[in-house]
Short mmCIF file of C-alpha atoms and ligand atoms in Angstrom, two decimals:
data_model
loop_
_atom_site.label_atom_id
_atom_site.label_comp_id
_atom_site.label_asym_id
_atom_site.label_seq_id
_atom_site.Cartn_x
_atom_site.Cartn_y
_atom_site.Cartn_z
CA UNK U 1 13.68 7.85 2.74
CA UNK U 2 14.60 4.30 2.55
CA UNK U 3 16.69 2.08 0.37
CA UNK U 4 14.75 -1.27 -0.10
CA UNK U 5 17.37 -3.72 0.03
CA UNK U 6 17.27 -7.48 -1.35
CA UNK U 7 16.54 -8.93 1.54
CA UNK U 8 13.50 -7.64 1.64
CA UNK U 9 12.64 -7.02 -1.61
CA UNK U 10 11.14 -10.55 -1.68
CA UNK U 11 8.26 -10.05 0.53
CA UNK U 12 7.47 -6.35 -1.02
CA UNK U 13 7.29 -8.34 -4.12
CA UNK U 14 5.20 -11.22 -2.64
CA UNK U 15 2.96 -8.72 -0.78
CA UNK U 16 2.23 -6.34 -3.69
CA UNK U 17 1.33 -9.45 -6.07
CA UNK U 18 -1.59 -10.73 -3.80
CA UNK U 19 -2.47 -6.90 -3.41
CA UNK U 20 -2.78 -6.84 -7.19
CA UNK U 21 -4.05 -10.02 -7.88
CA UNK U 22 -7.32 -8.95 -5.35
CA UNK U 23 -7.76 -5.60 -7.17
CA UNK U 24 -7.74 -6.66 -10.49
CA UNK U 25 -10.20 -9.77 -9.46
CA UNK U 26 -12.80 -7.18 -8.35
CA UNK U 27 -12.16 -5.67 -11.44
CA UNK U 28 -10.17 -2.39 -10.94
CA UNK U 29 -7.45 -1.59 -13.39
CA UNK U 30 -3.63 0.03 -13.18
CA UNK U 31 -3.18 3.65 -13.86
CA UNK U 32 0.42 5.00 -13.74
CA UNK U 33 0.73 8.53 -13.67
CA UNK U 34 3.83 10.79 -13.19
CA UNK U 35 5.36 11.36 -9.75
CA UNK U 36 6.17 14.86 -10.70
CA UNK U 37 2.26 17.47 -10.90
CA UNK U 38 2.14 21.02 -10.80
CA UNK U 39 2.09 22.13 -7.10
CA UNK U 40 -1.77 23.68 -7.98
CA UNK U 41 -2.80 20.44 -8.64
CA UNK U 42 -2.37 19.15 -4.75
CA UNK U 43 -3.72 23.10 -3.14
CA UNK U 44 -7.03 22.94 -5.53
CA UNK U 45 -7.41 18.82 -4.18
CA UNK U 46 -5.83 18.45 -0.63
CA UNK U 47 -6.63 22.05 0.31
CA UNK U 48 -4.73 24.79 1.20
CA UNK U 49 -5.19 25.01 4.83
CA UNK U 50 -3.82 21.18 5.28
CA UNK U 51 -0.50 20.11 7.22
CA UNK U 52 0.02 17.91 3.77
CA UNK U 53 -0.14 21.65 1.08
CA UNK U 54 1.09 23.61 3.78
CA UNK U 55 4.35 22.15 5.30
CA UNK U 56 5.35 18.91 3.87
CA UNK U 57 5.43 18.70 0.14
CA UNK U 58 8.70 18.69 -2.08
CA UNK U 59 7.71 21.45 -3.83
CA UNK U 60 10.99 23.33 -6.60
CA UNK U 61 10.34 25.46 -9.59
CA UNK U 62 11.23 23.66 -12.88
CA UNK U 63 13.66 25.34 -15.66
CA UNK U 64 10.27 26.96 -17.01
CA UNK U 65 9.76 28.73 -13.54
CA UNK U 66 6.63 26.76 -13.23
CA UNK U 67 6.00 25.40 -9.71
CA UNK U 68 6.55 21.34 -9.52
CA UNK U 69 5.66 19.06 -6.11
CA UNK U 70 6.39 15.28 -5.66
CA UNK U 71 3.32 13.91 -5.53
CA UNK U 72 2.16 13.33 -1.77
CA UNK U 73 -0.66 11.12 -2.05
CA UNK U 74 -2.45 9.62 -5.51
CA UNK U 75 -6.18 10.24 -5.44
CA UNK U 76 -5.54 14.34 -7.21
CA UNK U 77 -3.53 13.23 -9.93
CA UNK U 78 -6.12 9.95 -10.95
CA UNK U 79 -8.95 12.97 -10.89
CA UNK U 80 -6.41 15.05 -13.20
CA UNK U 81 -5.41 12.18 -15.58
CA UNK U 82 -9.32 10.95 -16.07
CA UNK U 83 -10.17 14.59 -16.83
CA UNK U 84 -7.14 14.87 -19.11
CA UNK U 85 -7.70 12.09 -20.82
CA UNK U 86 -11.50 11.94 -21.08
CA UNK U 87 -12.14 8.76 -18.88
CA UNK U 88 -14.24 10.34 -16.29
CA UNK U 89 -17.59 11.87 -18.69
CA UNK U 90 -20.13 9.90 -18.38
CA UNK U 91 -18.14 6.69 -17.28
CA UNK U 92 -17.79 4.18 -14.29
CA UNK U 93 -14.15 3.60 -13.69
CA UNK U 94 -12.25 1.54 -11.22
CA UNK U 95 -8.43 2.05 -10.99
CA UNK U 96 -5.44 0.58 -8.83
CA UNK U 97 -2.09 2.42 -8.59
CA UNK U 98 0.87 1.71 -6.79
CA UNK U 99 4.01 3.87 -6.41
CA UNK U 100 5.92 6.38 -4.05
CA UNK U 101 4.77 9.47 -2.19
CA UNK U 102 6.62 11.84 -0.60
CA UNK U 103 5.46 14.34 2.21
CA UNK U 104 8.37 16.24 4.51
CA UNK U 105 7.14 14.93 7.74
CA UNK U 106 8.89 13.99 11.20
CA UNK U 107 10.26 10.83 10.31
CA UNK U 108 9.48 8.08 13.07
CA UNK U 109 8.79 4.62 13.11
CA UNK U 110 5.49 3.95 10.20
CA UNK U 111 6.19 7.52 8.89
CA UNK U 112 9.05 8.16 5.98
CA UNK U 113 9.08 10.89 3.71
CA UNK U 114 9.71 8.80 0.66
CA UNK U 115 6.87 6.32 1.24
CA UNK U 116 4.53 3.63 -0.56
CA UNK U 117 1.28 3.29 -1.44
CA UNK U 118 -1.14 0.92 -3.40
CA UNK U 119 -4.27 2.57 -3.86
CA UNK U 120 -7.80 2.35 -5.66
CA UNK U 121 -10.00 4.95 -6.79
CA UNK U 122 -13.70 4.30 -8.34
CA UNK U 123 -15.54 6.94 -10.24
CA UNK U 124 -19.00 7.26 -11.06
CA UNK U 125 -20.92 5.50 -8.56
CA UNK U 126 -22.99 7.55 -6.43
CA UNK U 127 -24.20 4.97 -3.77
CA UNK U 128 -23.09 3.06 -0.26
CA UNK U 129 -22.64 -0.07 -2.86
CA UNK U 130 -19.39 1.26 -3.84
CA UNK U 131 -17.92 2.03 -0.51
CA UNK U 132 -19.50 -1.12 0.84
CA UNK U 133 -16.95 -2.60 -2.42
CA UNK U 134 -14.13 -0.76 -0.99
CA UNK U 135 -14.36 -1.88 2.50
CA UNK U 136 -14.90 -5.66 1.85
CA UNK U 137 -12.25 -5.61 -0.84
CA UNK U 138 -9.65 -3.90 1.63
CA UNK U 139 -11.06 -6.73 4.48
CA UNK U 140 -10.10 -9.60 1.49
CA UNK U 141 -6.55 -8.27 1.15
CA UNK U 142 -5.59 -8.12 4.91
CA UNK U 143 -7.76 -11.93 4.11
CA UNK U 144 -4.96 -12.41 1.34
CA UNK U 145 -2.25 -11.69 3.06
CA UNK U 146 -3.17 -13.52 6.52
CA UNK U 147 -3.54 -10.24 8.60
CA UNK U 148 -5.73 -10.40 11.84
CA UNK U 149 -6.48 -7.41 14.48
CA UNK U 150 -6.91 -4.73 11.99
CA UNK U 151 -9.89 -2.70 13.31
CA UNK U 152 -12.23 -0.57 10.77
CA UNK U 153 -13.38 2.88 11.60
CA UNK U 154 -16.31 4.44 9.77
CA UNK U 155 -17.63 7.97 9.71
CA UNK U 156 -19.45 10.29 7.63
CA UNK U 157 -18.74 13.99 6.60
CA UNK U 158 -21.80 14.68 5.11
CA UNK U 159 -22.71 17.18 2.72
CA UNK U 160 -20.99 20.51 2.61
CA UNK U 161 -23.82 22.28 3.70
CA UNK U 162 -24.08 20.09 6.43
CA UNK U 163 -20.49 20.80 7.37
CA UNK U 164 -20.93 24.40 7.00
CA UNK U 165 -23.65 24.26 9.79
CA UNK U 166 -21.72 22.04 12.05
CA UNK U 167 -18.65 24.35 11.54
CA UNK U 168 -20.58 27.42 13.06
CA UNK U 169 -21.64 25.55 15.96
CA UNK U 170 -17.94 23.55 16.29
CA UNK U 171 -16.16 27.21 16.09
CA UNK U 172 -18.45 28.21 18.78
CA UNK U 173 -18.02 25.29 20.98
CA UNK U 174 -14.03 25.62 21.10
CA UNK U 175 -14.10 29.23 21.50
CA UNK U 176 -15.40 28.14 24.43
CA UNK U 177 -12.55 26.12 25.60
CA UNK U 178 -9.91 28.59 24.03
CA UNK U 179 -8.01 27.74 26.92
CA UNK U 180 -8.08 24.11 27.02
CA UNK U 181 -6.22 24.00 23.19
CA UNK U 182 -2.92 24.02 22.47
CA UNK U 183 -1.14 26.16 20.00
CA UNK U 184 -1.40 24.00 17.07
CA UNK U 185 -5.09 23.82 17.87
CA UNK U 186 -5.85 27.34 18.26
CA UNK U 187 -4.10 27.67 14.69
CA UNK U 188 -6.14 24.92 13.11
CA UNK U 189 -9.61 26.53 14.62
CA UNK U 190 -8.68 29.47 12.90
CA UNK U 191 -7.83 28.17 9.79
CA UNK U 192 -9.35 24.81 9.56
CA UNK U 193 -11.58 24.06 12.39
CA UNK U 194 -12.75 20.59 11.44
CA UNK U 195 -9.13 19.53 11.64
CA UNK U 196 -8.63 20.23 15.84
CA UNK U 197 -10.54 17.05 16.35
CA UNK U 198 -7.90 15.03 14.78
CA UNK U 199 -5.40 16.50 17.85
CA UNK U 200 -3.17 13.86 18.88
CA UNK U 201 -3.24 15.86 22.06
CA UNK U 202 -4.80 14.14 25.01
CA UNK U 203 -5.98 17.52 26.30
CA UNK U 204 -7.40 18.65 23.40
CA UNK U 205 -9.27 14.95 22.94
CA UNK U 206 -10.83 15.74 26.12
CA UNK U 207 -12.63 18.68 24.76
CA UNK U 208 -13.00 17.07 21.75
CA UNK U 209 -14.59 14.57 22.80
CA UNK U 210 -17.42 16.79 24.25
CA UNK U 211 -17.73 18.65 21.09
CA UNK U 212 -20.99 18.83 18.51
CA UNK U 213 -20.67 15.67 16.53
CA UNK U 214 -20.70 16.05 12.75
CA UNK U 215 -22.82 12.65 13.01
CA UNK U 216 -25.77 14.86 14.38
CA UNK U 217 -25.79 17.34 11.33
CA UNK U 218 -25.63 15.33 9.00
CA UNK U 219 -28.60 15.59 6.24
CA UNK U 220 -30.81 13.06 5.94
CA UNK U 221 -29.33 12.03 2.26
CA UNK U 222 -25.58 11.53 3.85
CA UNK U 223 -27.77 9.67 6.74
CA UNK U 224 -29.08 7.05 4.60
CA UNK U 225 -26.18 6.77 2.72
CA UNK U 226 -24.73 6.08 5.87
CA UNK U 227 -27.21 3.78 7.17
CA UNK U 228 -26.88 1.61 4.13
CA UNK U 229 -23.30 1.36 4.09
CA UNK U 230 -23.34 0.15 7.72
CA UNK U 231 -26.16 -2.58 6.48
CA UNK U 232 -23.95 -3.25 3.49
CA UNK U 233 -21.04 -4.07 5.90
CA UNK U 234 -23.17 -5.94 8.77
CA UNK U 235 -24.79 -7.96 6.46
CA UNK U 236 -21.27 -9.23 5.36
CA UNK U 237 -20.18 -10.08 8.78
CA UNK U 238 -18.02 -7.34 8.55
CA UNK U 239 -17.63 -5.69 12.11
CA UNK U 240 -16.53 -2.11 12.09
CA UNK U 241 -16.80 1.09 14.93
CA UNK U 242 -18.25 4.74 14.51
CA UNK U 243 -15.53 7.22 15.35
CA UNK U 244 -17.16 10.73 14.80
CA UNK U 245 -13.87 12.47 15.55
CA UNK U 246 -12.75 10.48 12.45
CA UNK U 247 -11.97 13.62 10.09
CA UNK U 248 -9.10 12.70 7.74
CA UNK U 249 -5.84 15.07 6.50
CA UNK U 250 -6.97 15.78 3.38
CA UNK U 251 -10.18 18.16 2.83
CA UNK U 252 -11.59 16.39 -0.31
CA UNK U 253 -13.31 13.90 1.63
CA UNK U 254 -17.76 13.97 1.96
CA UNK U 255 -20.01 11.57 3.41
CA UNK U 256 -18.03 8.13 3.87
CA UNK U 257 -14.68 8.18 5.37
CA UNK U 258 -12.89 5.21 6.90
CA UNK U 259 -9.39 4.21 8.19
CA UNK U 260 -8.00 0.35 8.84
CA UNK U 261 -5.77 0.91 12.16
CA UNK U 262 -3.47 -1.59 13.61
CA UNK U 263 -2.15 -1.31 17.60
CA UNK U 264 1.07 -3.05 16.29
CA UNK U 265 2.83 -0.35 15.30
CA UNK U 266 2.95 2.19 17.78
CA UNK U 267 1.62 6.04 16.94
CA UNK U 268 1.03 5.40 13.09
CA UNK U 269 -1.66 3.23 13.30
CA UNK U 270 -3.29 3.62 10.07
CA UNK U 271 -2.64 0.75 7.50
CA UNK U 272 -5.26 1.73 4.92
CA UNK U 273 -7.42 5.29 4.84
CA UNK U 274 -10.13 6.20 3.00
CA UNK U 275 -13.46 7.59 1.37
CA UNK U 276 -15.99 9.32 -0.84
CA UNK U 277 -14.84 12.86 -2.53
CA UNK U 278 -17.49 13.50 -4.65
CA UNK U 279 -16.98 16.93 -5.41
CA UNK U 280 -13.27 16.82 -6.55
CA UNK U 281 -13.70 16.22 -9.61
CA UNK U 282 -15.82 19.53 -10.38
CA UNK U 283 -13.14 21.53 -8.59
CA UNK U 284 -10.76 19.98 -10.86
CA UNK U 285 -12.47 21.03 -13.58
CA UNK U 286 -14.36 18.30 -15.01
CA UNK U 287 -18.10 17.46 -15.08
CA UNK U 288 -19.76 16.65 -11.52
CA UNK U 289 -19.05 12.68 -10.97
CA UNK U 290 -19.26 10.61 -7.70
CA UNK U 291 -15.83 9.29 -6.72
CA UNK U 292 -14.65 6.84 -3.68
CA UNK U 293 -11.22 5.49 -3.01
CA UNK U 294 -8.56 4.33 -0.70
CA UNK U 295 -4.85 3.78 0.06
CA UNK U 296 -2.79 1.56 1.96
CA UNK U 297 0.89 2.26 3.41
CA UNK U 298 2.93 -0.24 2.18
CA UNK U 299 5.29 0.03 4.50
CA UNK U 300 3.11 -0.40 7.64
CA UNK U 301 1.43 -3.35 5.53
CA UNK U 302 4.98 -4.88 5.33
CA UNK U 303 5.55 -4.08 8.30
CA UNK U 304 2.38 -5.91 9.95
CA UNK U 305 3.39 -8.97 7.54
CA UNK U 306 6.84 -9.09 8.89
CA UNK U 307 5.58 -8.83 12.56
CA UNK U 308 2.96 -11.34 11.92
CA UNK U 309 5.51 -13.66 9.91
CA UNK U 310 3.60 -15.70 7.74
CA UNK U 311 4.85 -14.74 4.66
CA UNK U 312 7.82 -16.40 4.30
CA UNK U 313 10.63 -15.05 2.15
CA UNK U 314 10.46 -16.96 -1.34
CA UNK U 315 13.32 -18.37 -2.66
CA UNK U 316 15.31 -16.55 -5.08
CA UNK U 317 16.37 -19.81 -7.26
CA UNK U 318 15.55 -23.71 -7.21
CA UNK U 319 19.08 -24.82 -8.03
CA UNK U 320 22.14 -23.63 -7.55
CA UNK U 321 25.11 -24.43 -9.74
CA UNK U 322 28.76 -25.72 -7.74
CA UNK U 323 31.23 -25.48 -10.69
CA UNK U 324 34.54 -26.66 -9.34
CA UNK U 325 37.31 -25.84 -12.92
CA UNK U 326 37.04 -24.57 -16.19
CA UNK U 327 35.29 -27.41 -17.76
CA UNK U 328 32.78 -27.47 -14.97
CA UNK U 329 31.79 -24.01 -15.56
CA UNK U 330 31.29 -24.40 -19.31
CA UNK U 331 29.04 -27.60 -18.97
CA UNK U 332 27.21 -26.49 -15.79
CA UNK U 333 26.46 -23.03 -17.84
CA UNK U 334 24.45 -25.19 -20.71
CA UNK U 335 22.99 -26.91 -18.05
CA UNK U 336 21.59 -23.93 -16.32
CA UNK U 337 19.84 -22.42 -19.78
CA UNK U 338 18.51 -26.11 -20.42
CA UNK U 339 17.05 -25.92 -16.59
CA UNK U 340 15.87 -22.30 -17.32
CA UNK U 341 13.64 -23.60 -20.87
CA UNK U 342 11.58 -25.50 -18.58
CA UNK U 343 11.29 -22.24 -15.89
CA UNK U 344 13.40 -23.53 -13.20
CA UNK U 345 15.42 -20.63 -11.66
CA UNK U 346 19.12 -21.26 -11.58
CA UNK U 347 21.88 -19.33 -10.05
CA UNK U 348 25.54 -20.23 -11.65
CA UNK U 349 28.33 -19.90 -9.22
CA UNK U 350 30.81 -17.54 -10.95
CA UNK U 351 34.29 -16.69 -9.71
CA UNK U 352 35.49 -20.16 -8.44
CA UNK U 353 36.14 -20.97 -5.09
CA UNK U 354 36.71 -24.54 -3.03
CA UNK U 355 33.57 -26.76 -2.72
CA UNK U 356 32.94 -25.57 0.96
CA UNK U 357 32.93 -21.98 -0.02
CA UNK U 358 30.17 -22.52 -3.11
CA UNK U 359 28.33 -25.17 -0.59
CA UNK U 360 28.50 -22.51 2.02
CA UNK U 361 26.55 -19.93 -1.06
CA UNK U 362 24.36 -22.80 -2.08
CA UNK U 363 22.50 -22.79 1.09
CA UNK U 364 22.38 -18.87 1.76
CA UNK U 365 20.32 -18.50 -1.60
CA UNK U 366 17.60 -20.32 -0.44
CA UNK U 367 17.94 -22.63 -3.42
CA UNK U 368 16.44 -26.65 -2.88
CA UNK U 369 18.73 -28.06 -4.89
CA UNK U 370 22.71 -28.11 -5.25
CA UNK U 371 24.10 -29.33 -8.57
CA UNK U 372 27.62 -30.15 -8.47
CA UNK U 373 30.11 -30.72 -11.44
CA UNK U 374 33.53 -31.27 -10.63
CA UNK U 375 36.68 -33.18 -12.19
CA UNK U 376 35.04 -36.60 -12.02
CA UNK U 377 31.37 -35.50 -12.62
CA UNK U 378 32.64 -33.96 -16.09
CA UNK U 379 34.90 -36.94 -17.23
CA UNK U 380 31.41 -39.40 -16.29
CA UNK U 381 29.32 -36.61 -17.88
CA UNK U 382 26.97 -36.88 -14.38
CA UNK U 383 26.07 -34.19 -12.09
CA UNK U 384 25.97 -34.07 -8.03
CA UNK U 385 22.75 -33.50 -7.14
CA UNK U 386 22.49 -32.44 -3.31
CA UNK U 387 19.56 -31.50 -1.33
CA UNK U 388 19.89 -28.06 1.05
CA UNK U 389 16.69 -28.01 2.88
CA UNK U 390 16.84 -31.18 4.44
CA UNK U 391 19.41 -34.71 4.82
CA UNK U 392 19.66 -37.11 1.75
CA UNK U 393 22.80 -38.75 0.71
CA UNK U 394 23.74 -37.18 -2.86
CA UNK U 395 22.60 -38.68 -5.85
CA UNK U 396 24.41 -38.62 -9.32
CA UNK U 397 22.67 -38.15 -12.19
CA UNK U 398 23.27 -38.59 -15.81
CA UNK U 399 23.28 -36.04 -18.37
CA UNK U 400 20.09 -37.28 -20.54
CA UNK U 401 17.71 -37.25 -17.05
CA UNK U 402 18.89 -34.25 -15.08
CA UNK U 403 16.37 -32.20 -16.27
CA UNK U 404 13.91 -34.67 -15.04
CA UNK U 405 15.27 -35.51 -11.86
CA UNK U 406 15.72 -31.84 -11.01
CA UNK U 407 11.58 -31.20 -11.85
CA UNK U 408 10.48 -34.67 -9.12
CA UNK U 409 12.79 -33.45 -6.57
CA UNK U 410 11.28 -29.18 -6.87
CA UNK U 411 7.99 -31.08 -7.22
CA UNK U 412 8.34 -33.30 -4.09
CA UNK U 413 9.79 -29.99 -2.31
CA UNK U 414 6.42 -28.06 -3.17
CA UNK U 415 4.39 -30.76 -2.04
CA UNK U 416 6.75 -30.32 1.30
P1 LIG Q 501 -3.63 9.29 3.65
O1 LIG Q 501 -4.41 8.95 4.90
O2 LIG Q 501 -2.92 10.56 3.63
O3 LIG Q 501 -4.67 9.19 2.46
O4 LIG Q 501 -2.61 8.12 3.37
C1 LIG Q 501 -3.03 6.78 3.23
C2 LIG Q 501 -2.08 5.85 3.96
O5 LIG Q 501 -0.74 6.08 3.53
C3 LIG Q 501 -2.02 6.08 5.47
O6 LIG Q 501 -3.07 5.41 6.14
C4 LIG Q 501 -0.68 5.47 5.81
O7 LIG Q 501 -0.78 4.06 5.92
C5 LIG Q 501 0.16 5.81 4.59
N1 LIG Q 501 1.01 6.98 4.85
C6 LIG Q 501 0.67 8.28 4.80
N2 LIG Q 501 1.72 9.07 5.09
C7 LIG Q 501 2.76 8.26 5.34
C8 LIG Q 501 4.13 8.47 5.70
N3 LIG Q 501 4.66 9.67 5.83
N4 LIG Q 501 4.91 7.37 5.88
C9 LIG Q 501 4.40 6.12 5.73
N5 LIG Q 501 3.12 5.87 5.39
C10 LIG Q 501 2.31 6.92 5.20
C11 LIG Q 501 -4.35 9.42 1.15
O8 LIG Q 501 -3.22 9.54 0.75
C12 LIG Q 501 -5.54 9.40 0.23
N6 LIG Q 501 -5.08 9.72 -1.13
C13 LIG Q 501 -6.24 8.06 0.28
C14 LIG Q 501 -7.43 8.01 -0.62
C15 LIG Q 501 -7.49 7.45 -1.85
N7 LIG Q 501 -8.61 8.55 -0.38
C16 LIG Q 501 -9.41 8.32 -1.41
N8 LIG Q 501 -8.72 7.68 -2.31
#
């Protein structure tokens, strides 16, 4: 679990204001819901025989003995919330959330067990139109935030009769090759069989990759659906690949299912996973609805951003306030609120100090501008006005026009 420290706090902020800005321009809404959901909530949704329900949640028991879990992921307790609160019936919703998740994993590099996501979740929309919406509005945020080299992968899971058929003949296949799988394997084929071909082992791949395809069951509804998505997505220049081993963690997934991977960032590769779970919302217990959604990791997002640089940092302040006494401090502090009616952001020196020391602070906070009061400057009733980012002799400026002189110079800064 990670403390997010001010240093980087900037570009989080940066980052998850463009991702908002795109979600809410194709029309999806917030929805915050509680980090804390009774531990049923995530075995009815994620399913029982996953590595998410059955080894890594945070799960205690409350002062009421019932069962509590940090949420893991965000797509269950949008389902439980629109049920809850009536949203779902007979309704088309769009929603965006953002927040923390917490699964007990083996931390590495990309994988935290206090982690981030921003996700999106659309219900009531039955078609490829809405995962085609999905996909392109995931492609405009890496857009947004100046991302290249993300790769799409696409599959579809079909019906769940048309997984139960493929199961039968899956089961059979790697009974065959019982000796080829490792341990975890053997345990998944047993309890989840779907699940081996998402083996990170390249032993097991090998088999895998020789195994019935899911693609090849499919019925022909999921296959259209299928088709027309990929039309959707070629017709928008969109290029993506087919990876039939593509099976996902979580066992609420049918038909679409996609995942935005990166080779920037080692073994966790996926920035942004995905897809349709139409039926979760019955299990739940509400009325049958079509649902879609997906979620990104933030911090593999931020961590692609950083790699890629070209988000800069912004700066904290504009100005930054050298007081050198007393009387400096008390004039410079009127200043600062006058600056801040017209939205400037200010930071005050506090605490005193020689002119080299505050100088020295000045330029650390990123600020454009220095404004300096000292003995003189208070006795001519003038300020100092010093440029940080680049060389200009100071200026001095009288009381009346500082406000205006501050706005051309952050103006002339902007325009760089
Ligand atoms: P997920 O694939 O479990 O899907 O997680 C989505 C993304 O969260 C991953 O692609 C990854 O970027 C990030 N992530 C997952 N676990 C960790 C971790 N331990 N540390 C850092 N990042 C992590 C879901 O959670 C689904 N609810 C997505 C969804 C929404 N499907 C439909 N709607």
């Amino acid at each position: 679990m990670n403390d997010l420290l001010p240093e980087q706090s900037g570009l989080w902020q940066q980052v998850e204001a463009r991702l908002r800005d795109t979600l809410q321009g194709y029309g999806y809404q917030e929805i915050r819901t509680p980090i804390v959901e009774k531990t049923e909530l995530f075995a009815r949704s994620i399913g029982q025989a996953t590595d998410i329900v059955e080894k890594e949640m945070y799960t205690f028991e409350d002062r009421n003995g019932d069962s509590l879990t940090l949420r893991p992921e965000g797509t269950a307790a949008c389902v439980r919330a629109g049920i809850e609160r009536g949203l779902l019936h007979n309704q088309m919703q769009r929603f965006w959330y953002a927040g923390p998740m917490f699964r007990h994993e083996r931390p590495q590099k990309g994988r935290y067990r206090q982690f981030h996501q921003v996700g999106v979740e659309a219900f009531g929309m039955p078609g490829p139109d809405i995962d085609a919406e999905l996909i392109l509005m995931s492609a405009r945020l890496w857009q947004r935030l100046e991302l290249r080299g993300l790769t799409l992968e696409l599959n579809s899971l079909g019906s769940s009769q048309a997984r139960a058929v493929h199961r039968v003949a899956l089961v059979e296949y790697l009974n065959q090759h019982r000796d080829q799988l490792d341990t975890d394997s053997l345990d998944r084929l047993q309890r989840n069989p779907l699940r081996v071909l998402d083996s990170k082992n390249p032993d097991v791949q090998q088999v895998v990759s020789h195994a019935p395809r899911l693609l090849d069951f499919l019925d022909t509804e999921s296959l259209a659906h299928f088709e027309r998505l990929q039309a959707y997505l070629k017709d928008a220049g969109l290029d993506f690949e087919i990876n039939t081993s593509l099976v996902r963690g979580l066992d609420y997934y049918s038909r679409t299912v996609f995942e935005w991977k990166t080779d920037k960032l080692g073994a966790q590769s996926a920035v942004c996973a995905g897809g349709r779970f139409d039926g979760l919302v019955e299990r739940l217990g509400g009325k049958a609805m079509p649902a879609a959604g997906f979620a990104i990791g933030l911090e593999r997002l931020l961590e692609l951003v950083s790699l890629e640089g070209i988000i800069s940092r912004p700066a904290q302040t504009d100005v930054y306030m050298v007081l050198l006494n007393e009387t400096a401090e008390a004039w410079g502090m009127k200043i600062a609120e006058r600056l801040r009616n017209e939205d400037i952001a200010v930071l005050c020196h506090c605490g005193g100090g020689s002119m080299k020391s505050q100088m020295k602070k000045a330029d650390k906070s990123g600020s454009q501008l220095a404004l300096i009061i000292g003995e003189d400057e208070c006795a001519k009733r003038v300020v100092g006005v010093k440029q940080l980012r680049h060389d200009a002799a100071q200026e001095f400026v009288a009381e009346p026009n500082i406000i205006e002189a501050v706005q051309q110079h952050l103006a002339a800064a902007r325009q760089g």
